[in-house]
mmCIF file of C-alpha atoms in Angstrom:
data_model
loop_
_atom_site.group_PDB
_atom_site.id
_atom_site.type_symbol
_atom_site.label_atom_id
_atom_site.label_comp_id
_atom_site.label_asym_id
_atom_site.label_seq_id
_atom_site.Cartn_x
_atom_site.Cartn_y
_atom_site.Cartn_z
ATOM 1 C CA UNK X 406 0.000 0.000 0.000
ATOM 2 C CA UNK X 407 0.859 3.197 -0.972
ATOM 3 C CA UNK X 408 -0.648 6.897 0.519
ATOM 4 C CA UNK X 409 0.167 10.455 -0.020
ATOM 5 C CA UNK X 410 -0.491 12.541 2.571
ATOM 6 C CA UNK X 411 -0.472 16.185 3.309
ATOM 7 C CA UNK X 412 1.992 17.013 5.937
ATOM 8 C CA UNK X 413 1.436 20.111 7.216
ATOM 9 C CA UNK X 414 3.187 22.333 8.952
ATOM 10 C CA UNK X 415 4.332 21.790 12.031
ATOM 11 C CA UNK X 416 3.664 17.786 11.998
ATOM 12 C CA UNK X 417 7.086 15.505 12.881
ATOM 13 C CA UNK X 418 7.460 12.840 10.097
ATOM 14 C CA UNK X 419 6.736 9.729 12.573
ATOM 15 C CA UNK X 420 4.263 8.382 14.555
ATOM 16 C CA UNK X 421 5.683 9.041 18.103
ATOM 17 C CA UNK X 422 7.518 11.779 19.773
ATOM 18 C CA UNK X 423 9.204 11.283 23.040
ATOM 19 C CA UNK X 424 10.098 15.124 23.727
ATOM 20 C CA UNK X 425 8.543 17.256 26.448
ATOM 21 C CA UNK X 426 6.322 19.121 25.378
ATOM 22 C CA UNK X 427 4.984 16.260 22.842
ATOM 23 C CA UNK X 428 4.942 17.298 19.158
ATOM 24 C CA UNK X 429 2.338 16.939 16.808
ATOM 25 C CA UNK X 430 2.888 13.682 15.304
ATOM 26 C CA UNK X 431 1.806 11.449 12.327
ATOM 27 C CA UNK X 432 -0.678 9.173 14.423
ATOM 28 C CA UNK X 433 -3.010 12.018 14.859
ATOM 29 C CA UNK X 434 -4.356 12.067 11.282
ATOM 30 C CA UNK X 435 -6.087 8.601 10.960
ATOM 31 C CA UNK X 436 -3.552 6.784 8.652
ATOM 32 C CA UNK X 437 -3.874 2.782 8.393
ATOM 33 C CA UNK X 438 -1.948 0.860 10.858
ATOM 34 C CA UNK X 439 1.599 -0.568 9.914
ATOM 35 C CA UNK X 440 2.605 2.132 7.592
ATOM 36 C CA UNK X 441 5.496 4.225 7.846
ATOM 37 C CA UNK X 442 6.901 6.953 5.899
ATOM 38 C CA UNK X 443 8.968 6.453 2.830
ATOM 39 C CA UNK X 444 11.471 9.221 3.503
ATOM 40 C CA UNK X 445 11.137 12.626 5.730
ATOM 41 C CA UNK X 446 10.165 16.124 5.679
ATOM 42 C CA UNK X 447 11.013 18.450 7.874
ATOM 43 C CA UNK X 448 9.246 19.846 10.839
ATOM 44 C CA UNK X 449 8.941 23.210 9.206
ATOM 45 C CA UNK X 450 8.056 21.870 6.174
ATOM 46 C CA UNK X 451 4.890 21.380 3.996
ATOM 47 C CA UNK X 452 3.835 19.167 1.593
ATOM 48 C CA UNK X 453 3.198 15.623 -0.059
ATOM 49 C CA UNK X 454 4.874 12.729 2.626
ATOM 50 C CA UNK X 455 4.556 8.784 1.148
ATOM 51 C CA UNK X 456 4.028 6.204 3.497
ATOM 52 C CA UNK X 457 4.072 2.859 2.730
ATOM 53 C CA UNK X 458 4.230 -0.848 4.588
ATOM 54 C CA UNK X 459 6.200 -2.009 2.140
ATOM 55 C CA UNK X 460 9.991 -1.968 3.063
ATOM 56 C CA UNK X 461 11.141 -2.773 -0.764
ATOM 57 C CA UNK X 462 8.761 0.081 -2.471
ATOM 58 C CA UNK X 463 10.230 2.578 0.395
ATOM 59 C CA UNK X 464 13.916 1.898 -0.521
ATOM 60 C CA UNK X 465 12.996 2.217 -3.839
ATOM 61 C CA UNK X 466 10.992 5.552 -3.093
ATOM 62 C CA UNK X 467 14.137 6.928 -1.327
ATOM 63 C CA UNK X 468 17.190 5.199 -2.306
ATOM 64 C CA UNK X 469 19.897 8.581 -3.862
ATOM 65 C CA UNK X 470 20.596 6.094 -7.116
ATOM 66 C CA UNK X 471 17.269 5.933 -7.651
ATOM 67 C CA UNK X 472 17.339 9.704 -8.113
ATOM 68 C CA UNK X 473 13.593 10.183 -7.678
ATOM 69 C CA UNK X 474 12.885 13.462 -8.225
ATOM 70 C CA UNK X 475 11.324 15.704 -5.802
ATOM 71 C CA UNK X 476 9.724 19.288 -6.641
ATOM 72 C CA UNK X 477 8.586 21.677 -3.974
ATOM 73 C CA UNK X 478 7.334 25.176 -3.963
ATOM 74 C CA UNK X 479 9.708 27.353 -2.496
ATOM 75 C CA UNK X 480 8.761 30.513 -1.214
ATOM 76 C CA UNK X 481 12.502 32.750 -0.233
ATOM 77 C CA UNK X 482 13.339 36.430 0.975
ATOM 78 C CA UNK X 483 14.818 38.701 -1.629
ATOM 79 C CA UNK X 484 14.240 39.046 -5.281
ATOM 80 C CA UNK X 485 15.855 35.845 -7.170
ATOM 81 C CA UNK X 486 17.343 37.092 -10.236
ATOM 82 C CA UNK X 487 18.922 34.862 -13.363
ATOM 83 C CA UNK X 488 22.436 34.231 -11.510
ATOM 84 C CA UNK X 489 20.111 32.590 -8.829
ATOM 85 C CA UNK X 490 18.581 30.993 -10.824
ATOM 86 C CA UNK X 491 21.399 29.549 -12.760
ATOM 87 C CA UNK X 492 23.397 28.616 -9.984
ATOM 88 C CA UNK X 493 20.492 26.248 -8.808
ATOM 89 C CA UNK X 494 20.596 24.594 -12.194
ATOM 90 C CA UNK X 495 24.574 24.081 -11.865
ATOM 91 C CA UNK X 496 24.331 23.102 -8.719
ATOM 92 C CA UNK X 497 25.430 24.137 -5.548
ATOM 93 C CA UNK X 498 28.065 23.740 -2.957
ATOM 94 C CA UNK X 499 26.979 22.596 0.707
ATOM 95 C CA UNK X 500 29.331 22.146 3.722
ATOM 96 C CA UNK X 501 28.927 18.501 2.662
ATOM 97 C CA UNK X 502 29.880 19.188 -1.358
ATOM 98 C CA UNK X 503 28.242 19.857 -4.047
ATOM 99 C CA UNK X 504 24.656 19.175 -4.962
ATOM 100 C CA UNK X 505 23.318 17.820 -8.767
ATOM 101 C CA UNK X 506 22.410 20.126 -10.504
ATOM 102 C CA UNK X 507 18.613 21.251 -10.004
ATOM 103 C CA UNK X 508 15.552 22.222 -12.325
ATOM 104 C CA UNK X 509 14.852 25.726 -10.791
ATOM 105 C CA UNK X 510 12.821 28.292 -11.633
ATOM 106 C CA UNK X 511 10.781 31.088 -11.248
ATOM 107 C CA UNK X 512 6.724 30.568 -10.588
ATOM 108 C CA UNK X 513 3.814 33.605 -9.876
ATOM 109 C CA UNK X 514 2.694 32.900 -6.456
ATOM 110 C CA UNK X 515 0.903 29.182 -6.020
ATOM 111 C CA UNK X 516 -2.496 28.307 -4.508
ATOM 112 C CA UNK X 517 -1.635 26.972 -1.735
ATOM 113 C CA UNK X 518 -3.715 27.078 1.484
ATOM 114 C CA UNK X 519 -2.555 29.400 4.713
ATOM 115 C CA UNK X 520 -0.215 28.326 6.847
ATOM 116 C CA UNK X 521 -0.856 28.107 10.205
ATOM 117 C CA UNK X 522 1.034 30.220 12.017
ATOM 118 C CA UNK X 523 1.874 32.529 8.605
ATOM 119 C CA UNK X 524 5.319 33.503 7.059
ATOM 120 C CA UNK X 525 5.983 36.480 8.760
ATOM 121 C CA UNK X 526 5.327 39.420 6.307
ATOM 122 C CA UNK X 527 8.094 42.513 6.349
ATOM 123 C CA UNK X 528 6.885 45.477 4.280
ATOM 124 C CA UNK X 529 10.203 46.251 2.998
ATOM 125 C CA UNK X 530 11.954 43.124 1.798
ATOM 126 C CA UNK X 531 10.769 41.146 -1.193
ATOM 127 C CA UNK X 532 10.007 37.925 -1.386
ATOM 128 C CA UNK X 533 9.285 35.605 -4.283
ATOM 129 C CA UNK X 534 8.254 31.625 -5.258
ATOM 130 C CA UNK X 535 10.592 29.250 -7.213
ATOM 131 C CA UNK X 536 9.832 25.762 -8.184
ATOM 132 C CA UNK X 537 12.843 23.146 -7.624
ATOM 133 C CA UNK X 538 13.216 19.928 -7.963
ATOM 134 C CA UNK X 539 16.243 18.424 -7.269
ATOM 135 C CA UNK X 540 17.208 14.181 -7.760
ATOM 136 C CA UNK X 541 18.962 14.280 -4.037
ATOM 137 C CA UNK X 542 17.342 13.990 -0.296
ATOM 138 C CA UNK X 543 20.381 15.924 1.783
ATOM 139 C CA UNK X 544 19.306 16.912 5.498
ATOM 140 C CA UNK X 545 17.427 20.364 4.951
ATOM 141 C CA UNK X 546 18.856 20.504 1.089
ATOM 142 C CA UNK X 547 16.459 22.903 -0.491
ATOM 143 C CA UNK X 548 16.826 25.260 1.999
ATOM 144 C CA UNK X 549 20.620 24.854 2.193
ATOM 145 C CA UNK X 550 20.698 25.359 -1.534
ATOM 146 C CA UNK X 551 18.776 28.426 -1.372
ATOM 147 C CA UNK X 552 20.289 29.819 1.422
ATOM 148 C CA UNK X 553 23.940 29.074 -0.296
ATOM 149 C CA UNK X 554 22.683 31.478 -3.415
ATOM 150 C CA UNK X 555 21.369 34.340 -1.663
ATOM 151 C CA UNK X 556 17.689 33.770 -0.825
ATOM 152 C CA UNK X 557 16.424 32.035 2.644
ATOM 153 C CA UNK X 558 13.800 30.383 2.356
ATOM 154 C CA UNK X 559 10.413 31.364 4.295
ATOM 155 C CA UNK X 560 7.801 28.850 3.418
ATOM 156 C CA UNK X 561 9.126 25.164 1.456
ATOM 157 C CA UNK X 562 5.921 22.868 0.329
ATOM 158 C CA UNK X 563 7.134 19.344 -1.478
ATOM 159 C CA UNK X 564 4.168 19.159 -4.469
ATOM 160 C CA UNK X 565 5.758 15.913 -5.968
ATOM 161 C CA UNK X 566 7.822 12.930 -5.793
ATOM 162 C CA UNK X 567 8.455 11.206 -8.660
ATOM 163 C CA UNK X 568 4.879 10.893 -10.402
ATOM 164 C CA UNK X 569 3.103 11.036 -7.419
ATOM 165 C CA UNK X 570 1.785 14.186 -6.834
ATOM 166 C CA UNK X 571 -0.048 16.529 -4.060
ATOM 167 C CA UNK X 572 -2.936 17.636 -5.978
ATOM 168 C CA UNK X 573 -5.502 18.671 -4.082
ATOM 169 C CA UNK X 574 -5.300 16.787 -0.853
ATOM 170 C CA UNK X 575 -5.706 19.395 1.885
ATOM 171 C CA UNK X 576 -3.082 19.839 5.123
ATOM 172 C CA UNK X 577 -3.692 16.454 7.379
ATOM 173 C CA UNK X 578 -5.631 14.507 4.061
ATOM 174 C CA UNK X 579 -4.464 11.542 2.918
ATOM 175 C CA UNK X 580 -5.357 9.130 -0.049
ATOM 176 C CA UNK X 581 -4.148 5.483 -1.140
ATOM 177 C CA UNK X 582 -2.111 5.818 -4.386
ATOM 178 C CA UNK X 583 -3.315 3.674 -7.656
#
């Protein structure tokens, strides 16, 4: 079995959380029993999470040489320009080397639902959306990558992984993949 679900904000990417306060965790959201998720997304971040109970399809889902690409809505402070852009696409160097090379670029803003609590808005610096999608799953990559060109990153929602992707499933839905 396969499900996409809508992470949202705030949500760890497991089912238990032993820190004081608790954390909102996956088991509040109604998913079948004995599934776990097929890679992670981060605490701060958004966005389509697989789960699977299927050990062999999750390896496959987040194995590097599988290179499964991953695209996420990325919204980041400043006004990205085409050296930003650019750079993305050559790839970037991390404190733990270089990244492939990315698709990046440019998107008006998405419709995507509020988060809860909201990027903090600052009158007088710009911000903008990209779309990435990068073939890698590095600890906190996207917003490394950003970050490493110029533009921090305020708001980061995964929309895809491979061909699965978020459509319209709301924060905290979920559906079973065909």
């Amino acid at each position: 079995m396969l499900i996409a679900f809508n992470k949202p904000y705030g949500v760890l990417c497991q089912f238990t959380d032993r820190s004081t306060p608790p954390r909102r965790t996956l088991a509040e959201f109604g998913l079948p029993p004995d599934v776990y998720a097929a890679g992670r997304l981060d605490h701060d971040s958004e966005g389509l999470l697989l789960l699977t109970d299927d050990g062999a399809l999750a390896h496959r889902l987040t194995d590097p040489r599988h290179k499964s690409p991953k695209t996420y809505f990325v919204q980041v402070e400043g006004e990205p320009h085409d050296d930003h852009i650019d750079a993305l696409r050559r790839g970037v160097t991390l404190n733990d080397g270089p990244t492939r090379p990315a698709k990046a670029r440019r998107i008006d803003d998405p419709a995507l639902w509020p988060r809860d609590p909201p990027v903090r808005f600052r009158k007088t610096v710009p911000d903008a959306w990209l779309e990435l999608t990068i073939s890698e799953g590095r600890n906190r990559q996207v917003r490394r990558m950003t970050a490493a060109v110029g533009l921090p990153t305020l708001r980061l929602v995964r929309v895809a992984i491979g061909a699965h992707r978020l459509d319209t499933l709301m924060p905290g839905e979920w559906r079973i993949c065909d």
